[in-house]
Coordinates of C-alpha atoms in Angstrom, one line a residue:
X146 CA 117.3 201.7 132.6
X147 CA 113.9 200.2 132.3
X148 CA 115.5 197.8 129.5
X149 CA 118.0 196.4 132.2
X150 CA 115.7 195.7 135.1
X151 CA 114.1 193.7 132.4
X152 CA 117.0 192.1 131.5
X153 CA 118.0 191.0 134.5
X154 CA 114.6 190.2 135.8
X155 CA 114.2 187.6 132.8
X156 CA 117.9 186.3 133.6
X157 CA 117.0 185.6 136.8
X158 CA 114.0 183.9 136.3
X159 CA 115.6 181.9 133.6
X160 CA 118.3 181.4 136.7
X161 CA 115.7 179.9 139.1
X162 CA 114.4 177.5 136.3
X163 CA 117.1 175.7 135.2
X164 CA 118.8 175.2 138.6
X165 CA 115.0 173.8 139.9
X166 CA 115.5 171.8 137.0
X167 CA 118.8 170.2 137.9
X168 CA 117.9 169.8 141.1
X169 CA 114.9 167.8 140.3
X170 CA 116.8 165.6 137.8
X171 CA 119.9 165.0 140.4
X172 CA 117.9 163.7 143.2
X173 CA 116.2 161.4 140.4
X174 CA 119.4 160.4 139.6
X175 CA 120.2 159.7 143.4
X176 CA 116.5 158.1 143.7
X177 CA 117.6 155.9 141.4
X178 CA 121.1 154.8 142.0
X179 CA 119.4 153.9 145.6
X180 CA 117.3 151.3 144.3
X181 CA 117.8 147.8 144.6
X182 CA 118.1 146.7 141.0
X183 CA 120.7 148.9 140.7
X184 CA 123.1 147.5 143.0
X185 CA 125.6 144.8 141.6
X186 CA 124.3 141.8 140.8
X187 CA 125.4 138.3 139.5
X188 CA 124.6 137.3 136.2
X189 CA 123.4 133.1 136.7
X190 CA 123.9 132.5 133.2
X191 CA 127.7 131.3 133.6
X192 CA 128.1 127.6 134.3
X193 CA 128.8 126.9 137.6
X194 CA 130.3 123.3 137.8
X195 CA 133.2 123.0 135.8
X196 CA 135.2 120.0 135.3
X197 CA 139.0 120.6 134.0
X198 CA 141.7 117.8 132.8
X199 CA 145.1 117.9 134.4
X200 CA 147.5 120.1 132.3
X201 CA 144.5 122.0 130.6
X202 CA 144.0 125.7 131.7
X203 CA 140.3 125.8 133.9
X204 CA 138.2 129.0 133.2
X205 CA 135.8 130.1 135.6
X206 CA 133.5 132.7 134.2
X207 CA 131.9 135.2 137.1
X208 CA 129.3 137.7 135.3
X209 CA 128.9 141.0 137.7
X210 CA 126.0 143.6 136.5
X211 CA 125.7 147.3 138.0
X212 CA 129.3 147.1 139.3
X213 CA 130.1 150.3 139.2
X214 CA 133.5 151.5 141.1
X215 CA 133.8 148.2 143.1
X216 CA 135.9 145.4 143.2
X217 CA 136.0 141.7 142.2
X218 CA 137.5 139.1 144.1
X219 CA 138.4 135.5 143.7
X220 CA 138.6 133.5 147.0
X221 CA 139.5 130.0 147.4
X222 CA 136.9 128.2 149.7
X223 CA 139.1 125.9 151.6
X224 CA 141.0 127.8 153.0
X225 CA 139.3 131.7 152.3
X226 CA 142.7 132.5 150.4
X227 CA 142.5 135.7 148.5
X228 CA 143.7 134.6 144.9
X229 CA 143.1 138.0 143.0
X230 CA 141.2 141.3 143.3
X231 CA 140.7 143.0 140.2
X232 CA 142.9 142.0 137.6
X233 CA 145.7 141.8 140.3
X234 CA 146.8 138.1 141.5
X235 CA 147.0 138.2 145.2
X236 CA 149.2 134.6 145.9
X237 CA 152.5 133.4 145.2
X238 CA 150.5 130.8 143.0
X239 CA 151.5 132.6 139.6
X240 CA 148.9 130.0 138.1
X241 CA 146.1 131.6 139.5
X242 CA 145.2 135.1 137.2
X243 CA 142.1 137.0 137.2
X244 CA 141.1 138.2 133.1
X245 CA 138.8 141.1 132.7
X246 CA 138.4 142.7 129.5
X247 CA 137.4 146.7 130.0
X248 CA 134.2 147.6 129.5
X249 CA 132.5 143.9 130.2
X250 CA 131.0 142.2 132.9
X251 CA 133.0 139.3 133.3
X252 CA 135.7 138.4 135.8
X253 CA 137.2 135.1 134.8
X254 CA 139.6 133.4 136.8
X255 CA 142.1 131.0 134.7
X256 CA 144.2 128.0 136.6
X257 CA 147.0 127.3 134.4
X258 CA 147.9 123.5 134.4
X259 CA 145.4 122.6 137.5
X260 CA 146.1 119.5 139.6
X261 CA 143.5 117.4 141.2
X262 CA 144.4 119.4 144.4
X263 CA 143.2 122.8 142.8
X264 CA 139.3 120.7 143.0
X265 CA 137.2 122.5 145.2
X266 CA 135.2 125.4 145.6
X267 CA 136.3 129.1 144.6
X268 CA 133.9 132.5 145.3
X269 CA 133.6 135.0 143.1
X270 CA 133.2 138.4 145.7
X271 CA 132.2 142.0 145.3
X272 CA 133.5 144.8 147.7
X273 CA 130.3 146.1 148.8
X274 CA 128.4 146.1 152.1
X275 CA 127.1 143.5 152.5
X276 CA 129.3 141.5 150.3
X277 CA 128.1 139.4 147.7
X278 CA 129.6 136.3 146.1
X279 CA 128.9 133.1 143.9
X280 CA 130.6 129.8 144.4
X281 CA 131.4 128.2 141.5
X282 CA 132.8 124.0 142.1
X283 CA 136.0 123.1 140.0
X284 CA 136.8 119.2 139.4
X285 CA 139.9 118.2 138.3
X286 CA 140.0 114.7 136.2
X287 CA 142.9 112.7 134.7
X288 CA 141.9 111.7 131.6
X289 CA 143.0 108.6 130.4
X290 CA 143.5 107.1 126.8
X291 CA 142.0 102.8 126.8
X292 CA 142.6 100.5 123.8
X293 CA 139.6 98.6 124.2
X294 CA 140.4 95.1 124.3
X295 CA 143.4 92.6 125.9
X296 CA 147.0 94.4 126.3
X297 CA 148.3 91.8 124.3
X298 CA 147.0 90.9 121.0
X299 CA 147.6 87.8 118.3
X300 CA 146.5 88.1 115.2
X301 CA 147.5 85.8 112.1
X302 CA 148.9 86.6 109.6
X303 CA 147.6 88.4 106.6
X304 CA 144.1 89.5 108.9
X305 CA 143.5 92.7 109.4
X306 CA 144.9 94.8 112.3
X307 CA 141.9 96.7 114.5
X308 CA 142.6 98.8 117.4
X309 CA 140.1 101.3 119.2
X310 CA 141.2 103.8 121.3
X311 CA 138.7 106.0 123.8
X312 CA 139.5 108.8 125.7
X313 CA 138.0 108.5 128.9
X314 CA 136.8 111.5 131.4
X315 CA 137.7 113.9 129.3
X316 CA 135.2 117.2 129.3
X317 CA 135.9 118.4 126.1
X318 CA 136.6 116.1 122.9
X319 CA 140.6 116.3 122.1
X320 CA 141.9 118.2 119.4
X321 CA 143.4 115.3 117.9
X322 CA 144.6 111.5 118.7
X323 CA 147.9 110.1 117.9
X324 CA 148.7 106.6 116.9
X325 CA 152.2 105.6 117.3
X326 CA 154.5 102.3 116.8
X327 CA 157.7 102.1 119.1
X328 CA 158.2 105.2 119.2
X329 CA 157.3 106.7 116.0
X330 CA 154.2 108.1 114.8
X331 CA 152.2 105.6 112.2
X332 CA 153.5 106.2 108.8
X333 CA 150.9 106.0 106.3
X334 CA 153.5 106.4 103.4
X335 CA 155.3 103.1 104.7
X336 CA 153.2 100.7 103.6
X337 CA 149.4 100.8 101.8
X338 CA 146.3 99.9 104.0
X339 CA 147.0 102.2 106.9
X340 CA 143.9 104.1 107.9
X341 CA 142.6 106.0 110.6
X342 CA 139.5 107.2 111.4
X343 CA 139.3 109.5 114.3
X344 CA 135.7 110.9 115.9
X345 CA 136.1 113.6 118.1
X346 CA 132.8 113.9 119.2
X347 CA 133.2 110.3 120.6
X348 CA 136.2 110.8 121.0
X349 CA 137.0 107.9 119.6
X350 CA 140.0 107.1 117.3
X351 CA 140.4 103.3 115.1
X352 CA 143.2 102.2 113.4
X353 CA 142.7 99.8 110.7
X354 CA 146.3 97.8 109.3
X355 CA 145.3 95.6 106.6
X356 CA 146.4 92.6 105.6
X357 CA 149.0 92.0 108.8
X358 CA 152.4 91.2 107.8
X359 CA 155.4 89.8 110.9
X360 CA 157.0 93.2 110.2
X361 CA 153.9 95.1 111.5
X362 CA 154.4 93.1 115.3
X363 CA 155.0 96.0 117.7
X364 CA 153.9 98.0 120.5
X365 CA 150.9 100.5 119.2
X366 CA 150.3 103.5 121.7
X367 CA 147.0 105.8 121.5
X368 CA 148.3 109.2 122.6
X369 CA 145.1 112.0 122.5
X370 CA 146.1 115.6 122.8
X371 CA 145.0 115.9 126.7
X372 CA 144.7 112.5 127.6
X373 CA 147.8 110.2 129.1
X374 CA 148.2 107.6 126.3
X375 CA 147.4 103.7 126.1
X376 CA 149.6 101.1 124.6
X377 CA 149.3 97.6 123.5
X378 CA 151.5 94.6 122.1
X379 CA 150.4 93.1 118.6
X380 CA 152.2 90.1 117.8
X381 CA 151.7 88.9 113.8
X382 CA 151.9 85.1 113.9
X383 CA 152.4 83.1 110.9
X384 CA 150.7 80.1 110.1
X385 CA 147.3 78.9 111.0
X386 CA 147.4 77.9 114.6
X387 CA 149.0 80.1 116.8
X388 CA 150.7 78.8 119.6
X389 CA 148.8 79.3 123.2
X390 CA 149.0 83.1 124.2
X391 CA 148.8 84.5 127.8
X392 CA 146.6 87.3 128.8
X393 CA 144.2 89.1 130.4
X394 CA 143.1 88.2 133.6
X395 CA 144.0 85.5 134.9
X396 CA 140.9 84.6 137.1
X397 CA 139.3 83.7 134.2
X398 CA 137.6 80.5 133.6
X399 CA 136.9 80.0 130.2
X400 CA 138.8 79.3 126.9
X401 CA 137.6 80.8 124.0
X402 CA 138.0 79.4 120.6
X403 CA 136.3 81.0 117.6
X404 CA 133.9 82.6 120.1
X405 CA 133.0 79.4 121.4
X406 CA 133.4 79.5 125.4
X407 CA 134.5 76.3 127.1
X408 CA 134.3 75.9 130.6
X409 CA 137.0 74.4 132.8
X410 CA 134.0 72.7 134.8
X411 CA 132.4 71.8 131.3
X412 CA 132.4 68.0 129.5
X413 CA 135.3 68.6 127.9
X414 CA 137.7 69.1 131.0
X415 CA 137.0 66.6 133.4
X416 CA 139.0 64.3 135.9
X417 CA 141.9 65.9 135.1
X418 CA 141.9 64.5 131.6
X419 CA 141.7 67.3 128.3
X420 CA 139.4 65.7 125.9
X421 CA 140.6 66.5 122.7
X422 CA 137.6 65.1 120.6
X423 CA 135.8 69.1 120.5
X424 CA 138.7 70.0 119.2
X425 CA 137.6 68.6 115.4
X426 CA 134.7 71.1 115.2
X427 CA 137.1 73.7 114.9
X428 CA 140.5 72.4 114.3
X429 CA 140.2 73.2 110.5
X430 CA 139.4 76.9 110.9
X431 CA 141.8 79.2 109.4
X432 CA 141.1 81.7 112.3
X433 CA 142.2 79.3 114.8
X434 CA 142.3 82.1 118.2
X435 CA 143.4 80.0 121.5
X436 CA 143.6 82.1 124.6
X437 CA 145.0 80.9 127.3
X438 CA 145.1 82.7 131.3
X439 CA 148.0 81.7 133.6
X440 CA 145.4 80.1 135.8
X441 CA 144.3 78.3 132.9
X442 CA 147.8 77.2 131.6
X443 CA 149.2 76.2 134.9
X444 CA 146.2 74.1 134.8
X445 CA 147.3 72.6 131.5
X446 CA 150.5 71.6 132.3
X447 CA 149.4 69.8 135.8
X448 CA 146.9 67.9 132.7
X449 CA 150.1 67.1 130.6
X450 CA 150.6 64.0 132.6
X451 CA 147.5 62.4 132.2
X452 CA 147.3 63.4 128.7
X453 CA 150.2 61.5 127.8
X454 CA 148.4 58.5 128.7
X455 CA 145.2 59.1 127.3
X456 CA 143.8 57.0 124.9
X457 CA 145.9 54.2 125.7

C-alpha cells in the first residue's frame, strides 16, 4: 500500500512538472509569434524597376519573409485589378501567372509577351491586417536593330563591305544577331571573306565582305533575337567613279568627297556656276565617294545651264 501512495505521489508530481513546463514554453511560443519581426515582411533585395522588350516574358520577383498561412497577391495599380492570389491567376489575361516554388519566399509574377500597355505599376500584397504591399514599376521598350550609317550604301568595287549593326533599348544583350541577304541568311560557305563578329555585351554585331564583287549588291538586314530588324541597300559599282548617288537627308548642305566637306555657300559654288577646278585635287583618287542629297541634286540640274556655258 505504502509503495502505491508513493507511486502515485511521484507520478503526480512528475504530472505537475511537465505540464508547468509546457505551459511556460507555449505562451513563449505565443510571446513570440506576437512580436513584430515576426510578422511578414518584404525582402528589398529584389529589383524593383524592371524594364521588359515587347515579345520577351517580364518577371517580377516579390520576396515575402514570416508568411506563414497567408496569401500573396498581385494587383495591377491602374486600375486595382486582382491579377493572381497565390499561385491562382485571377483575370481572363491568361498572360498574367503568379510562380511560386514550395518552400521559398518568392512570389514572381511573369507577363508573357508584354506590350507597351502592360507599363505601369503592379503591387505585390499580403492578406493580413493591415495589409502590406510593394510596388514594383514595369517598362515596356521596343527594341530596335540600327545599321549605323546611310540606308543606301555605294561601295566600288573590289573594297571591302562594312556594316554595323546595334541593338538599341534593349535590357538584356540578345542571344544572338542574324545577318541576312534578300531573304536568306549570310552564307559563309558561298564565297571566302565573309566574317562576322558579334559582341553581345555591346550588343553589337559587324559584318565584314571582302573584296566586294557586283554579285554581292543586295539588301543586308540585321535581325537580333529580340530586337525588330534593320535593313540596308549595298550597291557594288564598278569602275572608279561612281555615278552621283541619292541619300540620306535631304536638308543637307554639304557634299562630301573623300571626306572633304564642300559647302553649297563655299568658293566653289557660287553665282549659280559649279566650279570644277577643286575637282583635280581629287579627281585621280581611286576611292572617288560623291554623295549627292535631293536638295543638293535638284540644285545641280538648275546649274546644268550655266555650266554648259562655262568657260566659254
Amino acid at each position: 500500500m505504502e509503495t502505491r501512495i508513493g507511486l502515485l505521489g511521484l507520478f503526480f508530481y512528475y504530472f505537475v512538472l511537465i505540464s508547468t513546463a509546457l505551459n511556460i514554453i507555449s505562451g513563449e511560443v505565443q510571446s513570440y509569434w506576437e512580436q513584430p519581426f515576426a510578422q511578414p515582411y518584404f525582402d528589398n533585395s529584389t529589383k524593383r524597376e524592371i524594364t521588359a522588350t515587347v515579345g520577351q516574358s517580364a518577371l517580377l520577383h516579390c520576396r515575402v519573409r514570416n508568411l506563414g498561412d497567408r496569401a500573396v497577391s498581385w494587383i495591377r495599380k491602374r486600375d486595382l485589378h486582382i491579377l493572381t492570389v497565390g499561385i491562382l491567376t485571377y483575370t481572363n489575361d491568361q498572360r498574367f501567372q503568379s510562380l511560386h516554388t514550395e518552400g521559398s519566399d518568392e512570389w514572381t509574377l511573369r507577363i508573357t509577351s508584354p506590350q507597351p500597355r502592360d507599363s505601369g505599376t503592379y503591387e505585390c500584397q499580403v492578406s493580413m491586417e493591415p495589409k502590406i504591399s510593394q510596388a514594383f514599376r514595369l517598362n515596356v521598350v521596343v527594341s530596335k536593330a540600327k545599321i549605323l550609317g546611310n540606308s543606301e550604301l555605294f561601295i566600288k568595287s573590289g573594297s571591302d563591305i562594312n556594316l554595323t549593326c546595334v541593338a538599341l533599348q534593349s535590357p538584356a544583350p540578345p542571344s544572338f544577331i542574324y545577318w541576312y541577304k534578300g531573304g536568306r541568311v549570310v552564307n559563309y560557305s558561298q564565297r571566302g571573306g565573309i566574317s562576322v563578329l558579334t559582341e553581345r555585351q555591346t550588343k553589337t554585331s559587324k559584318l565584314v565582305i571582302a573584296r566586294a564583287m557586283p554579285s554581292d549588291s543586295g539588301n543586308y538586314t540585321c535581325s537580333p533575337s529580340s530586337s525588330d530588324s534593320a535593313s540596308v541597300v549595298v550597291h557594288v559599282i564598278n569602275g572608279e567613279q561612281p555615278a552621283a548617288m541619292q541619300h540620306g537627308n535631304s536638308s543637307a548642305n554639304s557634299i562630301l568627297i573623300n571626306n572633304r566637306s564642300f559647302s553649297r555657300r563655299g568658293r566653289h559654288l557660287r553665282r549659280g556656276v559649279l566650279d570644277l577646278g577643286w575637282l583635280g585635287h581629287v579627281g585621280g583618287s581611286k576611292n572617288l565617294i560623291l554623295s549627292l542629297t535631293s536638295s543638293w541634286f535638284c540644285w545641280l540640274l538648275k546649274s546644268i545651264g550655266p555650266l554648259g556655258g562655262y568657260g566659254r
